[in-house]
Amino acid sequence: MAISLPALARSRGIVKPRQVDTTGVYTSVDTLVGLEAMARDLTFLRKAPVQRLLAGRHESRMRGRGLSFEELRNYLPGDDIRAIDWRVTARTGKPVVRVYDEEKDRPALILVDQRINMFFGSRRAMKSVAAAEVAALSAWRVLALGDRVGGFVFGDEEVTEVRPYRSREAVVRLADSIVRHNTALQAGSQAPHGAEQLDVVLTTVANIARHDHLVIVISDFDGYSLETRDMLLKLSAHNDVISVLIYDPFLLELPRKGDIVFSGGLLQAEVQFAHGNVREAIDSFARKRGRALRAWQEELGLPMLPISAAEEVAPQLRTMLGQLASRQRRR
């Protein structure tokens, strides 16, 4: 039997205080807006050289009639005749074309998972809150680079689209949508788990981001499938795709005793960690899932950045993106 840990855990016998501290359980627009200063030194992929005085900031994967001259070469069948340099052609007696690097803005679409599977946390914060923080940090950095930013926030039943714009208002709208989904999460939710929502959103984004987008997928990838893999592969063919894997270290550091009740909303299960076979089953599930996601990263060549909900998000993201940029420069 596959074991899933999709929601809030609570220990048996703990008496709840009258005033419940929701720090780390939910986030707020003010909190996400306040992360702007912490996003200033984050580095994303394919940043263009700063010495180029161009309207665009990121090199396109296409070659065409862009803004940055690259070279002169002999005309080849199929070349656009508008690219012919007639002066050089007249001088050499052979048709010669001017080749350009096309440079463009790179709109960013940030996909934020706020399903019930994200409503789990053993310390510091829920995965849903960590995902919200990663999204806000990413959005502020994209805006600081001068690009348009928008995205999709998805829960178990609803998907909210935020159109990309180059403005602070766009980031605030994204933060507001995240908070609306985030604060709707409850351990006693009666809504069915939307395991397919990740694929639904990726399919929608694949139809929008035809080329030269930055797509950031922030999720624990619960409910991933072969369709998920295919959608990521399709997106990465003509876009820059970064997957941020939000996880809680509880699955990697299972207790050796005690009982914990896990709730997925409609159902609850009591897990007795004193039994070795229970720990082994959960450990096997977690490690098998981790291996599958790492295999995707290697197979598809996609960055997958692991972010722990149990630690401050900004330092982790800064380190992961720095390592990613370093690998890109070495290629």
Coordinates of C-alpha atoms in Angstrom, one line a residue:
M1 CA 0.0 0.0 0.0
A2 CA 1.4 3.4 -1.0
I3 CA 1.8 5.8 1.8
S4 CA 1.0 9.5 1.4
L5 CA 1.5 12.2 3.9
P6 CA -0.5 15.0 2.4
A7 CA -1.5 17.3 5.2
L8 CA -1.0 18.6 8.7
A9 CA 0.4 16.3 11.4
R10 CA -0.5 16.6 15.0
S11 CA 0.9 14.6 17.9
R12 CA -1.5 12.6 20.2
G13 CA -2.2 14.0 23.6
I14 CA -1.1 17.6 23.0
V15 CA -3.5 20.2 24.4
K16 CA -4.2 23.0 22.0
P17 CA -3.9 26.5 23.5
R18 CA -6.8 29.0 23.2
Q19 CA -4.8 31.4 21.1
V20 CA -3.4 29.5 18.1
D21 CA -0.1 30.9 16.6
T22 CA -0.5 30.6 12.9
T23 CA 3.1 31.6 12.2
G24 CA 4.5 29.2 9.6
V25 CA 1.0 27.8 9.0
Y26 CA -0.2 30.6 6.8
T27 CA 1.4 33.5 5.1
S28 CA 0.2 37.0 4.2
V29 CA 0.5 39.6 1.4
D30 CA 2.5 41.8 3.7
T31 CA 5.0 39.0 4.4
L32 CA 5.4 38.2 0.7
V33 CA 5.7 41.8 -0.3
G34 CA 8.3 42.2 2.4
L35 CA 10.6 39.7 0.8
E36 CA 11.5 42.1 -2.0
A37 CA 14.8 43.2 -0.4
M38 CA 15.9 39.6 0.1
A39 CA 15.5 38.8 -3.6
R40 CA 18.1 41.4 -4.9
D41 CA 21.0 39.0 -5.1
L42 CA 19.3 36.0 -6.6
T43 CA 20.5 34.9 -10.0
F44 CA 18.4 33.2 -12.7
L45 CA 19.5 31.4 -15.9
R46 CA 20.7 32.9 -19.2
K47 CA 21.4 36.4 -18.0
A48 CA 22.7 38.5 -20.9
P49 CA 26.0 40.4 -20.7
V50 CA 25.4 43.8 -19.0
Q51 CA 27.7 45.6 -21.5
R52 CA 25.1 45.2 -24.3
L53 CA 23.0 48.4 -24.6
L54 CA 19.9 46.6 -25.9
A55 CA 16.2 46.7 -25.1
G56 CA 16.2 42.9 -24.4
R57 CA 18.1 41.3 -21.5
H58 CA 18.2 37.6 -22.4
E59 CA 19.6 35.8 -25.4
S60 CA 16.9 34.0 -27.4
R61 CA 17.5 30.4 -28.5
M62 CA 16.3 31.5 -32.0
R63 CA 18.5 33.2 -34.6
G64 CA 16.8 35.8 -36.7
R65 CA 16.3 39.6 -37.3
G66 CA 17.2 40.7 -33.8
L67 CA 19.1 43.6 -32.3
S68 CA 22.7 42.3 -31.9
F69 CA 24.8 41.8 -35.0
E70 CA 26.7 38.5 -35.0
E71 CA 28.4 37.8 -38.3
L72 CA 28.4 38.0 -42.1
R73 CA 28.2 34.7 -44.1
N74 CA 27.4 33.5 -47.5
Y75 CA 23.7 33.3 -48.5
L76 CA 22.2 29.8 -48.2
P77 CA 19.0 28.5 -49.8
G78 CA 16.1 29.3 -47.5
D79 CA 17.6 32.5 -46.0
D80 CA 15.4 35.5 -45.8
I81 CA 16.4 37.8 -48.7
R82 CA 15.8 40.8 -46.4
A83 CA 18.9 39.7 -44.5
I84 CA 21.2 40.2 -47.6
D85 CA 23.8 42.8 -47.2
W86 CA 23.7 44.4 -50.6
R87 CA 26.9 46.5 -50.2
V88 CA 29.0 43.5 -49.2
T89 CA 27.3 41.4 -51.9
A90 CA 28.2 44.0 -54.6
R91 CA 31.8 44.2 -53.3
T92 CA 32.4 40.4 -53.2
G93 CA 30.2 39.4 -56.1
K94 CA 28.6 36.8 -54.0
P95 CA 25.3 37.0 -52.0
V96 CA 26.1 37.6 -48.3
V97 CA 23.7 37.8 -45.4
R98 CA 23.9 39.5 -42.0
V99 CA 23.2 37.2 -39.1
Y100 CA 21.8 38.5 -35.8
D101 CA 21.3 37.2 -32.3
E102 CA 17.7 37.9 -31.4
E103 CA 17.4 39.3 -27.9
K104 CA 14.1 39.6 -26.1
D105 CA 12.6 40.1 -22.8
R106 CA 11.9 36.9 -21.0
P107 CA 8.4 36.8 -19.4
A108 CA 8.3 34.6 -16.3
L109 CA 5.5 32.3 -15.3
I110 CA 5.6 31.1 -11.7
L111 CA 3.5 28.0 -10.9
V112 CA 2.7 27.7 -7.2
D113 CA 1.3 24.5 -5.7
Q114 CA -1.2 25.2 -2.9
R115 CA -3.0 21.9 -2.7
I116 CA -3.7 20.0 0.5
N117 CA -0.6 17.9 0.0
M118 CA 1.4 21.1 0.6
F119 CA -0.3 21.7 4.0
F120 CA 2.3 19.7 5.9
G121 CA 5.1 20.9 8.1
S122 CA 7.1 19.4 11.0
R123 CA 8.9 22.6 12.0
R124 CA 9.3 26.3 11.0
A125 CA 6.7 26.3 8.2
M126 CA 4.2 24.4 6.1
K127 CA 5.4 23.4 2.6
S128 CA 2.6 25.6 1.3
V129 CA 4.2 28.6 3.1
A130 CA 7.7 27.8 1.8
A131 CA 6.3 27.5 -1.7
A132 CA 4.7 31.0 -1.3
E133 CA 8.0 32.4 -0.2
V134 CA 9.9 30.9 -3.1
A135 CA 7.3 32.3 -5.5
A136 CA 7.5 35.8 -4.0
L137 CA 11.3 35.9 -4.0
S138 CA 11.4 34.7 -7.6
A139 CA 8.7 37.3 -8.7
W140 CA 10.6 40.2 -7.1
R141 CA 13.9 39.2 -8.7
V142 CA 12.3 38.8 -12.2
L143 CA 10.7 42.2 -11.9
A144 CA 14.1 43.7 -10.8
L145 CA 15.6 42.3 -14.0
G146 CA 13.0 44.3 -15.9
D147 CA 11.0 41.4 -17.2
R148 CA 7.3 40.7 -17.0
V149 CA 6.1 38.4 -14.3
G150 CA 2.9 36.4 -13.7
G151 CA 1.9 32.9 -13.1
F152 CA -0.6 30.3 -11.9
V153 CA -1.6 29.4 -8.4
F154 CA -3.4 26.1 -8.1
G155 CA -5.3 24.4 -5.3
D156 CA -7.2 21.1 -5.3
E157 CA -10.2 22.5 -7.1
E158 CA -9.3 26.0 -8.4
V159 CA -6.6 27.5 -10.6
T160 CA -5.9 31.2 -10.6
E161 CA -4.1 32.8 -13.5
V162 CA -2.1 36.1 -13.1
R163 CA -1.2 37.6 -16.4
P164 CA 2.4 38.7 -16.8
Y165 CA 3.1 42.5 -16.4
R166 CA 6.2 44.5 -15.8
S167 CA 5.0 46.2 -12.6
R168 CA 5.0 46.0 -8.8
E169 CA 1.2 45.6 -9.1
A170 CA 1.7 42.3 -10.9
V171 CA 3.8 40.9 -8.1
V172 CA 1.3 42.1 -5.5
R173 CA -1.5 40.4 -7.5
L174 CA 0.4 37.2 -7.6
A175 CA 1.0 37.4 -3.9
D176 CA -2.7 38.1 -3.2
S177 CA -3.7 35.0 -5.3
I178 CA -1.2 32.9 -3.4
V179 CA -2.4 34.1 0.0
R180 CA -6.0 33.5 -1.0
H181 CA -5.3 29.8 -1.8
N182 CA -2.9 29.5 1.1
T183 CA -5.3 30.6 3.8
A184 CA -8.1 28.4 2.4
L185 CA -6.1 25.3 3.3
Q186 CA -7.4 23.4 6.3
A187 CA -6.6 20.0 7.8
G188 CA -10.3 19.2 7.9
S189 CA -11.0 20.1 4.2
Q190 CA -13.7 18.1 2.6
A191 CA -12.5 18.9 -1.0
P192 CA -11.1 15.9 -2.9
H193 CA -7.3 15.9 -3.5
G194 CA -6.5 17.3 -6.9
A195 CA -3.7 15.0 -7.8
E196 CA -4.1 15.8 -11.5
Q197 CA -3.9 19.6 -11.0
L198 CA -0.2 19.8 -11.6
D199 CA -0.6 18.3 -15.1
V200 CA -3.6 20.5 -15.8
V201 CA -1.6 23.6 -15.1
L202 CA 1.5 22.4 -17.0
T203 CA -0.7 21.7 -20.0
T204 CA -2.1 25.2 -19.9
V205 CA 1.3 26.8 -19.5
A206 CA 2.7 24.8 -22.4
N207 CA 0.1 26.3 -24.7
I208 CA 1.0 29.8 -23.5
A209 CA 4.8 29.7 -23.2
R210 CA 5.7 28.8 -26.8
H211 CA 9.3 30.1 -26.6
D212 CA 11.6 32.3 -24.6
H213 CA 9.8 32.2 -21.2
L214 CA 11.2 31.5 -17.8
V215 CA 8.9 28.9 -16.2
I216 CA 9.4 28.2 -12.5
V217 CA 7.4 25.2 -11.1
I218 CA 7.2 25.3 -7.3
S219 CA 5.7 22.1 -5.8
D220 CA 6.3 18.9 -3.9
F221 CA 5.3 17.2 -7.2
D222 CA 2.7 15.1 -5.5
G223 CA 0.7 13.2 -8.1
Y224 CA 3.4 13.4 -10.8
S225 CA 3.0 11.2 -13.7
L226 CA 4.5 10.4 -17.2
E227 CA 2.3 13.3 -18.4
T228 CA 4.1 15.6 -16.0
R229 CA 7.4 14.5 -17.4
D230 CA 6.2 15.0 -21.0
M231 CA 4.8 18.5 -20.2
L232 CA 8.1 19.6 -18.6
L233 CA 10.0 18.2 -21.6
K234 CA 7.7 20.1 -24.0
L235 CA 8.2 23.3 -22.0
S236 CA 12.0 23.0 -21.8
A237 CA 12.4 22.6 -25.6
H238 CA 12.0 26.3 -26.1
N239 CA 12.0 27.8 -22.6
D240 CA 14.1 28.0 -19.5
V241 CA 12.4 25.7 -16.9
I242 CA 13.4 25.5 -13.2
S243 CA 11.6 23.1 -10.9
V244 CA 11.7 23.9 -7.2
L245 CA 11.0 20.8 -5.1
I246 CA 9.5 21.8 -1.7
Y247 CA 10.0 19.1 0.9
D248 CA 9.9 18.5 4.7
P249 CA 12.8 16.7 6.3
F250 CA 10.4 14.7 8.5
L251 CA 10.3 11.9 5.9
L252 CA 14.1 11.8 6.0
E253 CA 14.3 11.8 9.8
L254 CA 11.6 9.5 11.0
P255 CA 11.1 9.2 14.7
R256 CA 11.7 5.7 16.3
K257 CA 8.8 5.9 18.7
G258 CA 5.5 7.7 19.3
D259 CA 2.2 7.9 17.5
I260 CA 1.2 10.7 15.1
V261 CA -2.1 11.3 13.4
F262 CA -2.0 12.4 9.8
S263 CA -5.1 13.9 8.2
G264 CA -5.8 14.4 4.5
G265 CA -9.1 16.1 5.2
L266 CA -11.7 13.4 4.7
L267 CA -9.6 10.6 6.3
Q268 CA -7.2 10.3 9.2
A269 CA -4.6 7.7 9.9
E270 CA -2.6 7.0 13.1
V271 CA 1.0 6.0 12.4
Q272 CA 2.8 4.1 15.1
F273 CA 6.5 4.7 14.6
A274 CA 7.6 2.2 17.2
H275 CA 6.9 -0.5 14.5
G276 CA 10.0 -1.0 12.3
N277 CA 7.9 -2.1 9.3
V278 CA 6.0 1.2 9.4
R279 CA 9.2 3.3 9.4
E280 CA 10.6 1.1 6.6
A281 CA 7.5 1.5 4.4
I282 CA 7.5 5.3 4.8
D283 CA 11.3 5.5 4.3
S284 CA 11.1 3.3 1.2
F285 CA 8.2 5.5 -0.2
A286 CA 10.1 8.7 0.3
R287 CA 13.4 7.5 -1.1
K288 CA 11.8 5.9 -4.2
R289 CA 10.0 9.1 -4.9
G290 CA 13.2 11.1 -4.5
R291 CA 15.1 8.8 -6.9
A292 CA 12.4 9.2 -9.5
L293 CA 12.5 13.0 -9.4
R294 CA 16.3 13.0 -9.5
A295 CA 16.2 10.7 -12.5
W296 CA 13.9 13.2 -14.2
Q297 CA 16.4 16.0 -13.6
E298 CA 19.2 13.9 -15.2
E299 CA 17.1 12.6 -18.1
L300 CA 15.5 15.9 -19.0
G301 CA 18.4 18.1 -18.2
L302 CA 16.2 20.3 -16.0
P303 CA 17.3 22.0 -12.8
M304 CA 15.4 20.7 -9.8
L305 CA 16.2 22.7 -6.7
P306 CA 15.4 21.1 -3.3
I307 CA 14.1 23.6 -0.7
S308 CA 13.4 22.5 2.8
A309 CA 10.3 24.0 4.5
A310 CA 12.1 23.5 7.9
E311 CA 14.7 26.1 7.1
E312 CA 14.7 29.8 6.0
V313 CA 13.9 29.8 2.3
A314 CA 15.9 32.8 1.0
P315 CA 19.4 31.5 1.9
Q316 CA 18.6 28.1 0.4
L317 CA 17.3 29.6 -2.8
R318 CA 20.3 31.9 -3.1
T319 CA 22.7 29.0 -2.7
M320 CA 20.8 26.7 -5.1
L321 CA 20.5 29.4 -7.8
G322 CA 24.2 30.3 -7.3
Q323 CA 25.3 26.7 -7.9
L324 CA 23.0 26.5 -10.9
A325 CA 24.4 29.6 -12.5
S326 CA 28.0 28.3 -11.8
R327 CA 27.1 25.0 -13.6
Q328 CA 25.7 27.0 -16.5
R329 CA 28.8 29.1 -16.9
R330 CA 31.0 26.0 -17.0
R331 CA 29.1 24.5 -19.9

